[in-house]
CSV table of C-alpha atoms and ligand atoms in Angstrom, one decimal:
chain,number,residue,atom,x,y,z
A,1,MET,CA,-9.9,-19.8,-28.8
A,2,LEU,CA,-11.5,-23.2,-28.4
A,3,ASN,CA,-9.5,-26.2,-29.4
A,4,LEU,CA,-11.7,-28.9,-28.1
A,5,ILE,CA,-11.6,-32.7,-28.0
A,6,LEU,CA,-14.8,-34.7,-27.4
A,7,MET,CA,-14.2,-38.1,-26.0
A,8,GLY,CA,-16.5,-40.9,-24.8
A,9,PRO,CA,-17.7,-44.4,-25.7
A,10,PRO,CA,-19.6,-45.2,-28.9
A,11,GLY,CA,-23.1,-43.7,-28.7
A,12,ALA,CA,-22.2,-41.3,-25.9
A,13,GLY,CA,-23.4,-38.4,-28.1
A,14,LYS,CA,-20.1,-36.9,-29.3
A,15,GLY,CA,-21.4,-36.3,-32.8
A,16,THR,CA,-24.7,-35.0,-31.5
A,17,GLN,CA,-23.0,-32.5,-29.2
A,18,ALA,CA,-20.5,-31.5,-31.9
A,19,GLY,CA,-23.4,-30.8,-34.2
A,20,LYS,CA,-24.9,-28.4,-31.7
A,21,LEU,CA,-21.6,-26.6,-31.1
A,22,ILE,CA,-20.9,-26.1,-34.8
A,23,ALA,CA,-24.4,-24.8,-35.4
A,24,GLU,CA,-24.0,-22.2,-32.6
A,25,PHE,CA,-20.3,-21.3,-32.8
A,26,LYS,CA,-19.4,-22.1,-36.5
A,27,LEU,CA,-16.3,-24.1,-35.5
A,28,PRO,CA,-15.2,-26.9,-37.8
A,29,GLN,CA,-15.9,-30.4,-36.6
A,30,ILE,CA,-13.2,-33.0,-37.3
A,31,SER,CA,-14.7,-36.4,-36.9
A,32,THR,CA,-12.2,-39.2,-37.7
A,33,GLY,CA,-15.1,-41.6,-38.0
A,34,ASP,CA,-16.9,-39.4,-40.5
A,35,ILE,CA,-13.7,-38.9,-42.6
A,36,LEU,CA,-12.9,-42.6,-42.6
A,37,ARG,CA,-16.5,-43.5,-43.5
A,38,GLU,CA,-16.4,-41.0,-46.4
A,39,ALA,CA,-13.0,-42.4,-47.6
A,40,LYS,CA,-14.5,-45.9,-47.4
A,41,ARG,CA,-17.6,-44.9,-49.4
A,42,ALA,CA,-15.4,-43.1,-52.0
A,43,GLY,CA,-13.0,-46.2,-52.3
A,44,THR,CA,-9.9,-44.1,-51.7
A,45,PRO,CA,-6.6,-45.9,-50.7
A,46,LEU,CA,-7.2,-44.7,-47.1
A,47,GLY,CA,-10.8,-46.0,-47.2
A,48,LYS,CA,-9.7,-49.4,-48.5
A,49,GLN,CA,-7.0,-49.7,-45.8
A,50,ALA,CA,-9.4,-48.6,-43.0
A,51,ALA,CA,-12.5,-50.6,-44.1
A,52,GLY,CA,-11.6,-54.0,-42.6
A,53,PHE,CA,-10.8,-52.5,-39.2
A,54,MET,CA,-13.9,-50.4,-39.1
A,55,ASP,CA,-16.2,-53.2,-40.2
A,56,SER,CA,-15.0,-55.4,-37.5
A,57,GLY,CA,-15.3,-52.7,-34.8
A,58,LYS,CA,-11.5,-52.4,-34.3
A,59,LEU,CA,-9.5,-49.2,-34.2
A,60,VAL,CA,-7.8,-48.1,-37.4
A,61,PRO,CA,-4.0,-48.1,-37.1
A,62,ASP,CA,-2.6,-44.9,-35.6
A,63,GLU,CA,-0.4,-43.9,-38.6
A,64,LEU,CA,-3.5,-43.8,-40.9
A,65,VAL,CA,-5.5,-41.7,-38.5
A,66,ILE,CA,-2.8,-39.3,-37.4
A,67,GLY,CA,-1.9,-38.5,-41.0
A,68,LEU,CA,-5.5,-37.6,-41.9
A,69,VAL,CA,-5.9,-35.3,-38.8
A,70,GLU,CA,-2.6,-33.6,-39.5
A,71,GLU,CA,-3.7,-32.8,-43.0
A,72,ARG,CA,-7.1,-31.6,-41.8
A,73,LEU,CA,-5.6,-29.3,-39.1
A,74,GLU,CA,-3.5,-27.6,-41.8
A,75,GLN,CA,-6.7,-26.2,-43.4
A,76,PRO,CA,-7.3,-22.5,-42.7
A,77,ASP,CA,-10.8,-23.0,-41.3
A,78,THR,CA,-9.3,-24.5,-38.1
A,79,LYS,CA,-7.2,-21.5,-37.2
A,80,ASP,CA,-9.8,-19.9,-34.9
A,81,GLY,CA,-10.6,-23.3,-33.2
A,82,PHE,CA,-11.9,-26.7,-33.9
A,83,ILE,CA,-13.8,-29.6,-32.4
A,84,LEU,CA,-12.1,-33.0,-32.6
A,85,ASP,CA,-14.7,-35.8,-32.3
A,86,GLY,CA,-13.3,-39.4,-31.9
A,87,PHE,CA,-9.7,-38.4,-32.0
A,88,PRO,CA,-7.3,-39.0,-30.3
A,89,ARG,CA,-8.2,-42.5,-29.1
A,90,THR,CA,-4.7,-43.8,-28.1
A,91,VAL,CA,-1.8,-42.3,-26.3
A,92,ALA,CA,0.3,-42.3,-29.5
A,93,GLN,CA,-2.5,-40.3,-31.2
A,94,ALA,CA,-2.6,-37.9,-28.3
A,95,LYS,CA,1.1,-37.3,-28.3
A,96,ALA,CA,1.2,-36.9,-32.1
A,97,LEU,CA,-1.6,-34.3,-31.8
A,98,ASP,CA,0.2,-32.4,-29.1
A,99,GLU,CA,3.3,-32.3,-31.4
A,100,MET,CA,1.4,-31.2,-34.5
A,101,LEU,CA,-0.3,-28.4,-32.7
A,102,LYS,CA,2.9,-27.3,-31.0
A,103,LYS,CA,4.5,-26.8,-34.4
A,104,HIS,CA,2.0,-24.1,-35.1
A,105,GLY,CA,2.1,-22.6,-31.6
A,106,ARG,CA,-1.3,-24.1,-30.7
A,107,ALA,CA,-2.5,-26.5,-28.0
A,108,ILE,CA,-5.7,-28.3,-26.9
A,109,THR,CA,-7.7,-26.0,-24.6
A,110,ARG,CA,-10.3,-28.4,-23.2
A,111,VAL,CA,-11.1,-32.1,-23.3
A,112,VAL,CA,-14.7,-33.1,-22.5
A,113,LEU,CA,-15.4,-36.7,-21.7
A,114,ILE,CA,-19.1,-37.6,-22.2
A,115,ASP,CA,-19.7,-40.7,-20.2
A,116,VAL,CA,-22.6,-43.1,-20.2
A,117,ALA,CA,-22.1,-45.7,-17.5
A,118,ASP,CA,-25.3,-47.6,-18.4
A,119,ARG,CA,-24.0,-49.8,-21.3
A,120,GLN,CA,-27.6,-50.9,-22.2
A,121,LYS,CA,-28.3,-47.2,-23.1
A,122,LEU,CA,-25.4,-47.2,-25.5
A,123,PHE,CA,-26.8,-50.3,-27.2
A,124,ASP,CA,-30.3,-48.7,-27.5
A,125,ARG,CA,-28.8,-45.5,-28.9
A,126,VAL,CA,-26.5,-47.1,-31.4
A,127,THR,CA,-28.9,-49.7,-32.8
A,128,GLY,CA,-31.6,-47.0,-33.1
A,129,ARG,CA,-29.3,-44.5,-34.9
A,130,TRP,CA,-30.0,-43.4,-38.5
A,131,SER,CA,-28.0,-40.8,-40.3
A,132,CYS,CA,-28.1,-38.7,-43.4
A,133,PRO,CA,-25.6,-40.0,-46.1
A,134,ASN,CA,-25.2,-36.4,-47.4
A,135,ASP,CA,-24.7,-34.1,-44.4
A,136,GLY,CA,-24.2,-36.6,-41.6
A,137,SER,CA,-27.2,-35.4,-39.5
A,138,VAL,CA,-27.8,-37.9,-36.8
A,139,TYR,CA,-31.3,-39.1,-35.7
A,140,HIS,CA,-32.7,-41.8,-33.4
A,141,VAL,CA,-35.9,-43.8,-34.0
A,142,LYS,CA,-37.2,-42.9,-30.5
A,143,ASN,CA,-35.0,-40.2,-29.0
A,144,SER,CA,-34.8,-37.8,-31.9
A,145,PRO,CA,-36.8,-39.0,-34.9
A,146,PRO,CA,-36.9,-37.1,-38.2
A,147,LYS,CA,-40.1,-35.2,-39.1
A,148,ILE,CA,-40.8,-37.7,-41.9
A,149,ALA,CA,-39.8,-41.3,-41.1
A,150,GLY,CA,-36.6,-42.4,-42.8
A,151,LYS,CA,-35.9,-39.0,-44.4
A,152,CYS,CA,-33.4,-36.3,-43.5
A,153,ASP,CA,-35.1,-33.1,-42.2
A,154,LYS,CA,-32.6,-30.9,-44.0
A,155,ASP,CA,-32.3,-32.4,-47.5
A,156,GLY,CA,-34.9,-35.2,-47.6
A,157,ALA,CA,-32.3,-37.8,-48.3
A,158,THR,CA,-33.1,-41.4,-47.3
A,159,LEU,CA,-31.5,-42.1,-44.0
A,160,ILE,CA,-29.0,-45.0,-43.6
A,161,GLN,CA,-27.7,-47.1,-40.7
A,162,ARG,CA,-23.9,-47.6,-40.1
A,163,ALA,CA,-22.4,-51.0,-40.9
A,164,ASP,CA,-20.8,-51.1,-37.4
A,165,ASP,CA,-24.0,-50.3,-35.5
A,166,THR,CA,-25.0,-53.9,-34.8
A,167,PRO,CA,-24.9,-55.3,-31.2
A,168,GLU,CA,-22.0,-57.6,-32.0
A,169,LYS,CA,-19.8,-54.8,-33.5
A,170,LEU,CA,-20.8,-52.5,-30.7
A,171,THR,CA,-19.5,-55.0,-28.2
A,172,LYS,CA,-16.2,-55.1,-30.0
A,173,ARG,CA,-16.1,-51.2,-30.2
A,174,LEU,CA,-16.8,-50.9,-26.5
A,175,SER,CA,-13.9,-53.3,-25.6
A,176,GLU,CA,-11.6,-51.3,-27.9
A,177,TYR,CA,-12.8,-48.1,-26.1
A,178,GLU,CA,-12.1,-49.6,-22.7
A,179,ALA,CA,-8.6,-50.7,-23.8
A,180,ALA,CA,-7.8,-47.2,-25.2
A,181,LYS,CA,-8.8,-45.2,-22.1
A,182,ALA,CA,-5.1,-44.2,-21.5
A,183,ALA,CA,-5.6,-41.3,-23.9
A,184,VAL,CA,-8.0,-39.7,-21.3
A,185,VAL,CA,-5.3,-40.1,-18.6
A,186,HIS,CA,-2.8,-38.3,-20.9
A,187,TYR,CA,-5.1,-35.2,-20.8
A,188,ARG,CA,-6.2,-35.7,-17.2
A,189,GLU,CA,-2.5,-35.3,-16.2
A,190,LYS,CA,-2.5,-31.9,-17.9
A,191,GLY,CA,-5.7,-30.9,-16.0
A,192,LEU,CA,-7.7,-30.5,-19.2
A,193,VAL,CA,-10.5,-33.0,-18.7
A,194,THR,CA,-14.1,-32.2,-17.8
A,195,GLU,CA,-16.3,-35.2,-17.4
A,196,LEU,CA,-20.1,-34.9,-18.2
A,197,ASP,CA,-22.9,-37.3,-17.5
A,198,GLY,CA,-24.1,-38.2,-21.0
A,199,GLU,CA,-27.2,-40.1,-19.7
A,200,GLN,CA,-29.2,-36.9,-19.6
A,201,SER,CA,-31.2,-35.4,-22.5
A,202,PRO,CA,-29.1,-34.0,-25.5
A,203,ASP,CA,-30.1,-30.4,-24.5
A,204,THR,CA,-29.1,-30.9,-20.9
A,205,VAL,CA,-25.8,-32.3,-21.9
A,206,TYR,CA,-25.3,-29.4,-24.3
A,207,GLY,CA,-25.9,-26.9,-21.4
A,208,LEU,CA,-23.2,-28.7,-19.4
A,209,LEU,CA,-20.9,-28.8,-22.3
A,210,LYS,CA,-21.1,-25.1,-23.0
A,211,LYS,CA,-20.4,-24.4,-19.3
A,212,ALA,CA,-17.4,-26.7,-19.5
A,213,VAL,CA,-15.9,-24.8,-22.5
A,214,GLY,CA,-16.7,-21.4,-21.0
A,215,LYS,CA,-19.4,-20.5,-23.7
B,1,AP5,P1,-16.7,-43.1,-34.7
B,1,AP5,O1,-17.5,-42.7,-35.9
B,1,AP5,O2,-15.9,-42.1,-34.0
B,1,AP5,O3,-17.7,-43.9,-33.7
B,1,AP5,P2,-17.7,-44.0,-32.1
B,1,AP5,O4,-16.7,-43.4,-31.4
B,1,AP5,O5,-18.0,-45.4,-31.9
B,1,AP5,O6,-18.9,-43.1,-31.8
B,1,AP5,P3,-20.3,-43.0,-32.4
B,1,AP5,O7,-20.2,-42.2,-33.7
B,1,AP5,O8,-20.9,-44.4,-32.5
B,1,AP5,O9,-21.1,-42.3,-31.3
B,1,AP5,P4,-21.3,-40.8,-30.8
B,1,AP5,O10,-20.7,-40.6,-29.5
B,1,AP5,O11,-20.8,-39.8,-31.9
B,1,AP5,O12,-22.9,-40.7,-30.7
B,1,AP5,P5,-24.0,-40.0,-31.5
B,1,AP5,O13,-23.9,-38.5,-31.2
B,1,AP5,O14,-24.0,-40.4,-33.0
B,1,AP5,O15,-15.7,-44.3,-35.1
B,1,AP5,C1,-16.1,-45.4,-35.9
B,1,AP5,C2,-14.9,-46.3,-36.3
B,1,AP5,O16,-13.9,-45.5,-37.0
B,1,AP5,C3,-14.2,-46.8,-35.1
B,1,AP5,O17,-14.7,-48.0,-34.6
B,1,AP5,C4,-12.8,-47.0,-35.7
B,1,AP5,O18,-12.8,-48.2,-36.5
B,1,AP5,C5,-12.6,-45.9,-36.6
B,1,AP5,N1,-12.0,-44.7,-36.0
B,1,AP5,C6,-12.5,-43.5,-35.8
B,1,AP5,N2,-11.7,-42.6,-35.1
B,1,AP5,C7,-10.6,-43.4,-34.9
B,1,AP5,C8,-9.3,-43.1,-34.2
B,1,AP5,N3,-9.1,-41.9,-33.7
B,1,AP5,N4,-8.4,-44.1,-34.2
B,1,AP5,C9,-8.7,-45.3,-34.7
B,1,AP5,N5,-9.8,-45.6,-35.3
B,1,AP5,C10,-10.7,-44.7,-35.4
B,1,AP5,O19,-25.3,-40.6,-30.8
B,1,AP5,C11,-25.7,-41.9,-31.0
B,1,AP5,C12,-27.2,-42.1,-31.0
B,1,AP5,O20,-27.7,-41.7,-29.7
B,1,AP5,C13,-27.9,-41.2,-32.0
B,1,AP5,O21,-29.0,-41.8,-32.6
B,1,AP5,C14,-28.3,-39.9,-31.2
B,1,AP5,O22,-29.5,-39.4,-31.7
B,1,AP5,C15,-28.6,-40.6,-29.8
B,1,AP5,N6,-28.2,-39.7,-28.7
B,1,AP5,C16,-27.2,-38.8,-28.6
B,1,AP5,N7,-27.1,-38.2,-27.4
B,1,AP5,C17,-28.2,-38.7,-26.7
B,1,AP5,C18,-28.8,-38.4,-25.4
B,1,AP5,N8,-28.2,-37.5,-24.6
B,1,AP5,N9,-29.9,-39.0,-25.0
B,1,AP5,C19,-30.5,-39.9,-25.9
B,1,AP5,N10,-30.0,-40.2,-27.1
B,1,AP5,C20,-28.9,-39.6,-27.5
């Protein structure tokens, strides 16, 4: 059973690595960023409440994010394991997650922190990122370009850039990340954290990740 959390700064490669894991092991990926962006696009009450925070690079309030994860973890496809990407980000979220899993006799089995110490690399990755609006596939203009420029390899959709992927908003997101590092400490105290060097190629990081989760 793999109940995995992927942590790391914006642009560390959490989504990229989760994509590789789901392709190989068919586990559901629960990305709070993706769920919130979808809610925002669809104009749901959650999306409307979250939009201002996301657009300015701030964290969305705990109560909104905790509720949506709790609902998602109730879905039957998570019963054989899951990959949490971008959640929890605060100690309150981590404690709430522990509680909701405990209710169902479950627990987090591993936390992988993908770190990228060179902040310039994060700026290059985030400002060069393009993604598919339909299936969320992630590309990078230089590091992993699509076969046809501007089009998704899988469904041919026109790729888009995220509203928060500007240098100014990334600066804010990075400071929010630094301020919220206590969530990592929460899991470190439980002996669950493996730290990986995310500055290597996506395939090298994936090899290390599989080793960290015993696959
Ligand atoms: P979220 O969507 O979670 O964004 P993030 O944490 O800032 O992370 P990113 O999606 O930017 O980066 P990533 O690590 O997934 O990198 P990726 O694989 O795409 O959150 C967005 C917002 O939602 C937050 O700011 C907040 O407002 C809100 N939110 C979400 N969760 C929340 C929570 N729990 N609590 C409160 N608010 C929350 O890779 C990036 C680029 O780099 C890609 O182009 C990729 O191709 C490239 N790349 C990846 N790996 C490598 C590599 N090894 N080498 C070279 N290039 C690489």
